[in-house]
Amino acid sequence: MSEDAQQRKERADRLRKMMRRPEAKPEPPERESLKEGIERRMRELDEAERESRRDDGEAGGT
Amino acid sequence: MLIHQLALVSETKSNTITPSQITRVAAALQKQATRDFAPLWQVNATVDAFDRLEDVPVGYWPLIVVDDVPGAAGYHTDENKQPYSLIEYSDSWSLTASHEMLEMLADPFGNRLVSGKSPHPDQGQARFLVEVADPSEDEAFGYTINGLLVSDFFTPRFYDPVTVPGTRYSFGGHIQAPRTILRGGYISFEDSATGDWWQQIWFEGNEPKFRKLGKLSGSGSIREAIDAQTKTVSRLAASGPSSKQYLAARTLTAHVKESTSARAGVWRAEIERLKGANPAEKAFKDKAAKPAKAKTKAKGK
């Protein structure tokens, strides 16, 4: 296998690994990652929205 | 000028994409990049189809079609921070591929910001993440190239400070004012006063709404983080088959197939005709014969 073909194959293998497990990218353990931060914030927003709808329902939908 | 070289390749397992399909989509994307996008955004790119991921030359940025996109996030960077995009297979995967290609060309590294007035009525200045296909990403605003559905995209005028009637804010002309989203689209921006990220989205209902994402932290590009939350590639994959644009494109594709098949038949017949008798050969033989006749006459004198 030529050097060029070897490089292409190695790159293809690396891409496949990343495609299978994107969450496996290493993140510093001591702080929240970019993605984790936004996911946490989205969960908080969704939860707030659900509570708000529940409150509206209990108040008779007004 | 440096040219961006993109590779379109399939890694699907449960859905089959034939070499014919992948090359046709690559040709449509190349046309879009060269004819439509380059004059407006001053970016030169090539788009080539490859049979396998191993065939993609070093230095090319891959657009990879897969059965299912992990986390529904299209845009990614590899270990060397070089971009690659994942395209979820669907009946309208050419639309998704076009969307990813355009955004990769306008902002290869996912961190390009442009400042302007925030669309939120309570905010002042904002910094917008440059995602050229998001505000008009719905297939209703797409158009066809070679019979295949491709995505609309906004022009650099999208960030103008004022609205001027008749200005081309998006390629298809659907966006009528700067920093405006259409139904099915969205825009991501940072409130400069607070550093919080926001989105204006219009995925449902009769009007757009705002949602706050908070402050960004950690590694990775801004676009990777935004994509992970907005799940663009899955929404595009799910939305395709229901729209009039998509159905029109499918009908056009069927007609295009008929016409290209007929044309291919004509070319094959022409090749067979040339194999039998090449008119160019006859022309040379006639020219070569004339000087010999002249010499014979001279000898006879």
Tab-separated table of C-alpha atoms in Angstrom:
chain	number	residue	atom	x	y	z
A	1	MET	CA	0.000	0.000	0.000
A	2	SER	CA	1.420	3.384	-0.947
A	3	GLU	CA	2.014	6.017	1.701
A	4	ASP	CA	-0.782	8.136	0.276
A	5	ALA	CA	-3.218	5.198	0.341
A	6	GLN	CA	-2.165	4.420	3.901
A	7	GLN	CA	-2.835	8.013	4.981
A	8	ARG	CA	-6.248	7.987	3.330
A	9	LYS	CA	-7.170	4.724	4.990
A	10	GLU	CA	-6.057	5.922	8.416
A	11	ARG	CA	-8.024	9.115	8.018
A	12	ALA	CA	-11.128	7.169	6.923
A	13	ASP	CA	-10.815	4.922	9.977
A	14	ARG	CA	-10.469	7.929	12.291
A	15	LEU	CA	-13.526	9.594	10.768
A	16	ARG	CA	-15.580	6.416	11.170
A	17	LYS	CA	-14.634	6.195	14.836
A	18	MET	CA	-15.618	9.818	15.383
A	19	MET	CA	-18.900	9.326	13.545
A	20	ARG	CA	-19.820	6.349	15.696
A	21	ARG	CA	-19.133	7.957	19.059
A	22	PRO	CA	-18.965	11.749	18.834
A	23	GLU	CA	-19.618	12.029	22.580
A	24	ALA	CA	-16.354	10.190	23.194
A	25	LYS	CA	-14.333	13.328	22.396
A	26	PRO	CA	-12.222	13.997	25.516
A	27	GLU	CA	-13.335	16.928	27.631
A	28	PRO	CA	-11.642	18.403	30.680
A	29	PRO	CA	-13.298	16.674	33.661
A	30	GLU	CA	-13.182	19.674	35.920
A	31	ARG	CA	-15.606	21.829	33.864
A	32	GLU	CA	-18.768	21.434	31.850
A	33	SER	CA	-18.178	21.099	28.099
A	34	LEU	CA	-19.726	23.386	25.523
A	35	LYS	CA	-22.233	20.758	24.460
A	36	GLU	CA	-23.046	19.696	28.011
A	37	GLY	CA	-23.663	23.302	28.986
A	38	ILE	CA	-26.131	23.874	26.208
A	39	GLU	CA	-27.843	20.504	26.777
A	40	ARG	CA	-28.249	21.356	30.451
A	41	ARG	CA	-29.681	24.752	29.561
A	42	MET	CA	-32.112	23.238	27.034
A	43	ARG	CA	-33.304	20.730	29.653
A	44	GLU	CA	-33.872	23.592	32.088
A	45	LEU	CA	-35.846	25.531	29.479
A	46	ASP	CA	-37.972	22.507	28.567
A	47	GLU	CA	-38.647	21.776	32.231
A	48	ALA	CA	-39.599	25.403	32.883
A	49	GLU	CA	-41.948	25.322	29.924
A	50	ARG	CA	-43.595	22.093	31.164
A	51	GLU	CA	-44.078	23.554	34.640
A	52	SER	CA	-45.522	26.706	33.183
A	53	ARG	CA	-48.046	24.670	31.166
A	54	ARG	CA	-48.921	22.631	34.255
A	55	ASP	CA	-49.509	25.832	36.227
A	56	ASP	CA	-51.702	27.215	33.444
A	57	GLY	CA	-53.699	23.984	33.466
A	58	GLU	CA	-54.233	24.075	37.212
A	59	ALA	CA	-55.370	27.689	36.973
A	60	GLY	CA	-58.163	26.647	34.583
A	61	GLY	CA	-56.264	27.423	31.431
A	62	THR	CA	-56.557	31.215	31.708
B	1	MET	CA	-7.098	32.124	-4.304
B	2	LEU	CA	-7.250	28.957	-2.226
B	3	ILE	CA	-9.883	26.531	-3.409
B	4	HIS	CA	-11.930	24.508	-0.962
B	5	GLN	CA	-12.091	20.898	-2.084
B	6	LEU	CA	-15.071	18.923	-0.896
B	7	ALA	CA	-15.690	15.212	-1.189
B	8	LEU	CA	-19.173	13.703	-1.313
B	9	VAL	CA	-19.167	10.103	-0.178
B	10	SER	CA	-21.662	7.596	1.168
B	11	GLU	CA	-21.184	5.546	4.327
B	12	THR	CA	-24.738	4.264	4.416
B	13	LYS	CA	-25.322	0.642	5.326
B	14	SER	CA	-29.095	0.158	5.350
B	15	ASN	CA	-29.891	2.614	2.539
B	16	THR	CA	-28.316	2.192	-0.861
B	17	ILE	CA	-26.878	5.134	-2.722
B	18	THR	CA	-25.681	4.129	-6.155
B	19	PRO	CA	-22.623	5.632	-7.878
B	20	SER	CA	-25.075	7.175	-10.319
B	21	GLN	CA	-26.919	8.964	-7.522
B	22	ILE	CA	-23.828	10.192	-5.711
B	23	THR	CA	-22.250	11.572	-8.869
B	24	ARG	CA	-25.452	13.312	-9.879
B	25	VAL	CA	-25.770	15.003	-6.503
B	26	ALA	CA	-22.080	15.966	-6.584
B	27	ALA	CA	-22.576	17.557	-9.989
B	28	ALA	CA	-25.572	19.525	-8.735
B	29	LEU	CA	-23.622	20.710	-5.682
B	30	GLN	CA	-20.672	21.708	-7.858
B	31	LYS	CA	-22.971	23.742	-10.058
B	32	GLN	CA	-24.518	25.416	-7.041
B	33	ALA	CA	-21.122	26.194	-5.552
B	34	THR	CA	-19.681	27.599	-8.769
B	35	ARG	CA	-22.629	29.258	-10.450
B	36	ASP	CA	-24.740	30.422	-7.493
B	37	PHE	CA	-22.621	30.671	-4.363
B	38	ALA	CA	-19.191	31.783	-5.540
B	39	PRO	CA	-20.211	35.071	-7.195
B	40	LEU	CA	-22.008	36.183	-4.023
B	41	TRP	CA	-19.659	34.884	-1.343
B	42	GLN	CA	-16.314	34.939	-3.231
B	43	VAL	CA	-15.537	31.347	-2.303
B	44	ASN	CA	-14.217	28.858	-4.835
B	45	ALA	CA	-14.835	25.183	-4.322
B	46	THR	CA	-14.829	21.846	-6.057
B	47	VAL	CA	-17.191	19.029	-5.145
B	48	ASP	CA	-16.201	15.524	-6.181
B	49	ALA	CA	-17.922	12.212	-5.589
B	50	PHE	CA	-15.952	9.293	-4.205
B	51	ASP	CA	-16.921	5.675	-3.929
B	52	ARG	CA	-15.405	5.064	-0.492
B	53	LEU	CA	-14.173	7.158	2.393
B	54	GLU	CA	-10.710	5.651	1.787
B	55	ASP	CA	-10.671	7.199	-1.679
B	56	VAL	CA	-11.023	10.758	-0.384
B	57	PRO	CA	-7.713	12.547	-0.941
B	58	VAL	CA	-5.910	14.126	1.979
B	59	GLY	CA	-6.929	17.743	2.342
B	60	TYR	CA	-10.491	17.299	1.083
B	61	TRP	CA	-13.343	18.099	3.442
B	62	PRO	CA	-15.822	15.230	3.405
B	63	LEU	CA	-19.592	15.468	3.148
B	64	ILE	CA	-20.576	12.023	4.372
B	65	VAL	CA	-24.034	10.524	3.859
B	66	VAL	CA	-24.997	8.177	6.686
B	67	ASP	CA	-28.111	6.267	7.710
B	68	ASP	CA	-28.390	8.035	11.026
B	69	VAL	CA	-26.535	11.065	12.335
B	70	PRO	CA	-25.397	10.678	15.971
B	71	GLY	CA	-27.018	13.454	17.990
B	72	ALA	CA	-28.507	14.834	14.766
B	73	ALA	CA	-25.576	17.227	14.488
B	74	GLY	CA	-24.387	17.737	10.927
B	75	TYR	CA	-21.234	19.765	11.282
B	76	HIS	CA	-18.120	18.447	12.987
B	77	THR	CA	-14.392	18.968	13.134
B	78	ASP	CA	-11.832	16.203	13.245
B	79	GLU	CA	-8.825	15.861	15.521
B	80	ASN	CA	-6.994	18.509	13.471
B	81	LYS	CA	-9.963	20.909	13.621
B	82	GLN	CA	-10.695	20.284	9.939
B	83	PRO	CA	-14.377	20.291	9.039
B	84	TYR	CA	-16.508	17.428	7.899
B	85	SER	CA	-20.274	17.133	7.677
B	86	LEU	CA	-22.696	14.285	8.174
B	87	ILE	CA	-25.808	14.107	6.044
B	88	GLU	CA	-28.689	11.959	7.186
B	89	TYR	CA	-30.024	9.812	4.380
B	90	SER	CA	-33.582	10.529	3.254
B	91	ASP	CA	-35.515	10.955	0.047
B	92	SER	CA	-34.316	14.547	-0.015
B	93	TRP	CA	-30.710	14.030	1.041
B	94	SER	CA	-29.526	16.320	-1.759
B	95	LEU	CA	-31.199	19.193	0.135
B	96	THR	CA	-29.337	18.324	3.326
B	97	ALA	CA	-26.070	17.875	1.459
B	98	SER	CA	-26.517	21.269	-0.151
B	99	HIS	CA	-27.267	22.865	3.230
B	100	GLU	CA	-24.142	21.391	4.797
B	101	MET	CA	-21.963	22.264	1.812
B	102	LEU	CA	-23.037	25.903	1.734
B	103	GLU	CA	-22.472	26.399	5.458
B	104	MET	CA	-19.102	24.685	5.294
B	105	LEU	CA	-18.004	26.991	2.483
B	106	ALA	CA	-19.185	30.184	4.184
B	107	ASP	CA	-17.749	29.267	7.585
B	108	PRO	CA	-15.440	26.262	7.422
B	109	PHE	CA	-14.445	26.336	11.081
B	110	GLY	CA	-17.773	27.094	12.662
B	111	ASN	CA	-16.828	30.236	14.508
B	112	ARG	CA	-17.495	33.065	12.075
B	113	LEU	CA	-19.410	35.908	13.672
B	114	VAL	CA	-20.879	39.069	12.172
B	115	SER	CA	-22.243	41.876	14.310
B	116	GLY	CA	-25.544	43.620	13.825
B	117	LYS	CA	-28.759	44.661	15.491
B	118	SER	CA	-30.277	41.798	17.455
B	119	PRO	CA	-33.667	40.545	16.217
B	120	HIS	CA	-34.809	40.400	19.860
B	121	PRO	CA	-36.757	43.594	20.590
B	122	ASP	CA	-35.185	43.954	24.058
B	123	GLN	CA	-31.601	43.644	22.917
B	124	GLY	CA	-29.108	45.930	21.237
B	125	GLN	CA	-26.063	44.723	19.363
B	126	ALA	CA	-25.553	41.046	18.716
B	127	ARG	CA	-23.027	38.800	17.047
B	128	PHE	CA	-24.559	36.380	14.584
B	129	LEU	CA	-23.112	32.982	13.815
B	130	VAL	CA	-22.754	32.819	10.031
B	131	GLU	CA	-24.944	29.878	8.984
B	132	VAL	CA	-26.021	30.802	5.485
B	133	ALA	CA	-28.673	28.146	4.966
B	134	ASP	CA	-30.461	28.207	8.336
B	135	PRO	CA	-32.885	31.161	8.014
B	136	SER	CA	-34.439	29.742	4.844
B	137	GLU	CA	-33.592	26.071	5.285
B	138	ASP	CA	-37.092	24.753	4.694
B	139	GLU	CA	-37.413	22.793	1.481
B	140	ALA	CA	-40.226	25.149	0.460
B	141	PHE	CA	-37.561	27.769	-0.269
B	142	GLY	CA	-35.145	25.443	-2.031
B	143	TYR	CA	-34.718	25.162	-5.752
B	144	THR	CA	-33.624	22.530	-8.205
B	145	ILE	CA	-30.378	22.012	-10.042
B	146	ASN	CA	-30.280	19.276	-12.675
B	147	GLY	CA	-33.597	18.124	-11.251
B	148	LEU	CA	-32.295	17.750	-7.693
B	149	LEU	CA	-33.501	19.786	-4.727
B	150	VAL	CA	-30.891	22.093	-3.181
B	151	SER	CA	-31.026	24.584	-0.343
B	152	ASP	CA	-31.577	28.300	-0.438
B	153	PHE	CA	-28.944	30.468	1.259
B	154	PHE	CA	-28.615	34.074	2.308
B	155	THR	CA	-26.254	36.563	0.697
B	156	PRO	CA	-23.778	38.885	2.469
B	157	ARG	CA	-26.511	41.565	2.267
B	158	PHE	CA	-28.352	39.585	4.967
B	159	TYR	CA	-26.305	41.487	7.510
B	160	ASP	CA	-27.092	44.941	6.111
B	161	PRO	CA	-28.046	47.517	8.753
B	162	VAL	CA	-31.129	48.730	6.878
B	163	THR	CA	-33.751	47.255	4.566
B	164	VAL	CA	-33.667	48.388	0.972
B	165	PRO	CA	-36.471	47.118	-1.260
B	166	GLY	CA	-35.262	45.076	-4.172
B	167	THR	CA	-32.096	43.925	-2.397
B	168	ARG	CA	-31.245	40.267	-2.768
B	169	TYR	CA	-31.003	39.071	0.824
B	170	SER	CA	-31.223	35.412	-0.145
B	171	PHE	CA	-30.490	33.614	-3.364
B	172	GLY	CA	-34.106	32.725	-4.093
B	173	GLY	CA	-35.368	36.150	-3.068
B	174	HIS	CA	-37.617	34.787	-0.300
B	175	ILE	CA	-35.986	36.746	2.513
B	176	GLN	CA	-37.198	40.313	2.275
B	177	ALA	CA	-35.190	42.026	5.010
B	178	PRO	CA	-31.857	41.661	6.801
B	179	ARG	CA	-31.536	39.185	9.694
B	180	THR	CA	-34.995	37.752	9.046
B	181	ILE	CA	-35.928	34.102	9.295
B	182	LEU	CA	-38.584	32.289	7.316
B	183	ARG	CA	-40.953	29.551	8.433
B	184	GLY	CA	-38.959	26.432	9.219
B	185	GLY	CA	-35.749	28.399	9.736
B	186	TYR	CA	-33.726	29.876	12.573
B	187	ILE	CA	-30.822	32.152	13.414
B	188	SER	CA	-28.284	31.989	16.258
B	189	PHE	CA	-26.747	35.037	17.900
B	190	GLU	CA	-24.940	36.235	21.003
B	191	ASP	CA	-26.361	39.155	22.951
B	192	SER	CA	-23.275	41.375	23.167
B	193	ALA	CA	-24.454	42.981	26.392
B	194	THR	CA	-24.662	39.758	28.379
B	195	GLY	CA	-22.676	37.156	26.403
B	196	ASP	CA	-25.710	34.868	26.328
B	197	TRP	CA	-26.503	32.923	23.183
B	198	TRP	CA	-30.010	33.045	21.777
B	199	GLN	CA	-31.893	31.654	18.850
B	200	GLN	CA	-34.858	32.942	16.962
B	201	ILE	CA	-36.654	29.844	15.669
B	202	TRP	CA	-39.729	29.199	13.564
B	203	PHE	CA	-40.219	25.449	13.594
B	204	GLU	CA	-43.914	25.563	14.470
B	205	GLY	CA	-46.745	28.004	14.888
B	206	ASN	CA	-47.525	31.111	12.930
B	207	GLU	CA	-44.701	33.258	14.154
B	208	PRO	CA	-41.096	32.889	15.247
B	209	LYS	CA	-40.075	32.779	18.894
B	210	PHE	CA	-36.894	33.282	20.881
B	211	ARG	CA	-35.102	30.798	23.082
B	212	LYS	CA	-32.126	31.426	25.302
B	213	LEU	CA	-29.244	28.972	25.190
B	214	GLY	CA	-27.056	30.628	27.773
B	215	LYS	CA	-23.321	31.210	27.767
B	216	LEU	CA	-21.028	28.971	25.807
B	217	SER	CA	-18.113	27.303	27.522
B	218	GLY	CA	-15.804	24.420	26.880
B	219	SER	CA	-14.141	23.176	23.729
B	220	GLY	CA	-15.483	22.746	20.230
B	221	SER	CA	-16.672	25.257	17.680
B	222	ILE	CA	-19.724	27.420	18.216
B	223	ARG	CA	-21.415	25.779	15.272
B	224	GLU	CA	-20.949	22.259	16.636
B	225	ALA	CA	-22.663	23.288	19.843
B	226	ILE	CA	-25.512	25.057	18.055
B	227	ASP	CA	-26.000	22.156	15.612
B	228	ALA	CA	-26.204	19.674	18.468
B	229	GLN	CA	-29.178	21.549	19.870
B	230	THR	CA	-30.966	22.437	16.704
B	231	LYS	CA	-30.769	18.948	15.154
B	232	THR	CA	-30.794	20.385	11.659
B	233	VAL	CA	-29.898	17.293	9.656
B	234	SER	CA	-32.640	15.180	11.202
B	235	ARG	CA	-35.244	17.906	10.742
B	236	LEU	CA	-34.268	18.302	7.093
B	237	ALA	CA	-34.372	14.546	6.583
B	238	ALA	CA	-37.830	14.322	8.112
B	239	SER	CA	-39.297	17.295	6.313
B	240	GLY	CA	-38.464	16.565	2.704
B	241	PRO	CA	-41.143	14.350	1.290
B	242	SER	CA	-44.140	16.439	2.362
B	243	SER	CA	-43.472	19.703	0.582
B	244	LYS	CA	-44.629	20.894	-2.802
B	245	GLN	CA	-41.032	21.802	-3.692
B	246	TYR	CA	-39.903	18.272	-2.972
B	247	LEU	CA	-42.734	16.687	-4.943
B	248	ALA	CA	-42.068	19.069	-7.827
B	249	ALA	CA	-38.397	18.139	-7.695
B	250	ARG	CA	-39.251	14.442	-7.774
B	251	THR	CA	-41.417	14.953	-10.845
B	252	LEU	CA	-38.689	17.009	-12.465
B	253	THR	CA	-36.131	14.355	-11.581
B	254	ALA	CA	-38.245	11.750	-13.325
B	255	HIS	CA	-38.419	13.936	-16.443
B	256	VAL	CA	-34.712	14.688	-16.264
B	257	LYS	CA	-34.001	10.973	-16.079
B	258	GLU	CA	-36.048	10.398	-19.213
B	259	SER	CA	-34.270	13.165	-21.087
B	260	THR	CA	-30.781	12.169	-19.941
B	261	SER	CA	-31.512	8.525	-20.784
B	262	ALA	CA	-32.659	9.528	-24.248
B	263	ARG	CA	-29.567	11.692	-24.690
B	264	ALA	CA	-27.337	8.839	-23.556
B	265	GLY	CA	-28.928	6.649	-26.234
B	266	VAL	CA	-28.112	9.234	-28.903
B	267	TRP	CA	-24.484	9.446	-27.760
B	268	ARG	CA	-24.105	5.664	-27.746
B	269	ALA	CA	-25.478	5.518	-31.284
B	270	GLU	CA	-23.018	8.247	-32.337
B	271	ILE	CA	-20.106	6.307	-30.793
B	272	GLU	CA	-21.117	3.175	-32.704
B	273	ARG	CA	-21.356	5.185	-35.917
B	274	LEU	CA	-17.841	6.577	-35.439
B	275	LYS	CA	-16.466	3.088	-34.734
B	276	GLY	CA	-17.773	2.005	-38.124
B	277	ALA	CA	-16.492	4.928	-40.200
B	278	ASN	CA	-14.695	8.021	-38.923
B	279	PRO	CA	-15.372	10.962	-41.309
B	280	ALA	CA	-12.141	12.690	-40.101
B	281	GLU	CA	-10.049	9.783	-41.441
B	282	LYS	CA	-11.593	10.162	-44.884
B	283	ALA	CA	-10.746	13.855	-45.012
B	284	PHE	CA	-7.017	13.181	-44.344
B	285	LYS	CA	-6.843	10.410	-47.014
B	286	ASP	CA	-8.313	12.749	-49.661
B	287	LYS	CA	-5.714	15.463	-48.860
B	288	ALA	CA	-2.786	12.965	-48.998
B	289	ALA	CA	-3.899	11.662	-52.442
B	290	LYS	CA	-3.721	15.035	-54.285
B	291	PRO	CA	0.139	15.649	-54.235
B	292	ALA	CA	0.820	12.054	-55.548
B	293	LYS	CA	-1.378	12.679	-58.622
B	294	ALA	CA	0.541	15.935	-59.328
B	295	LYS	CA	3.969	14.083	-59.278
B	296	THR	CA	2.742	11.495	-61.835
B	297	LYS	CA	1.753	14.244	-64.238
B	298	ALA	CA	5.234	15.865	-63.954
B	299	LYS	CA	7.025	12.527	-64.716
B	300	GLY	CA	4.941	12.089	-67.835
B	301	LYS	CA	6.213	15.332	-69.421
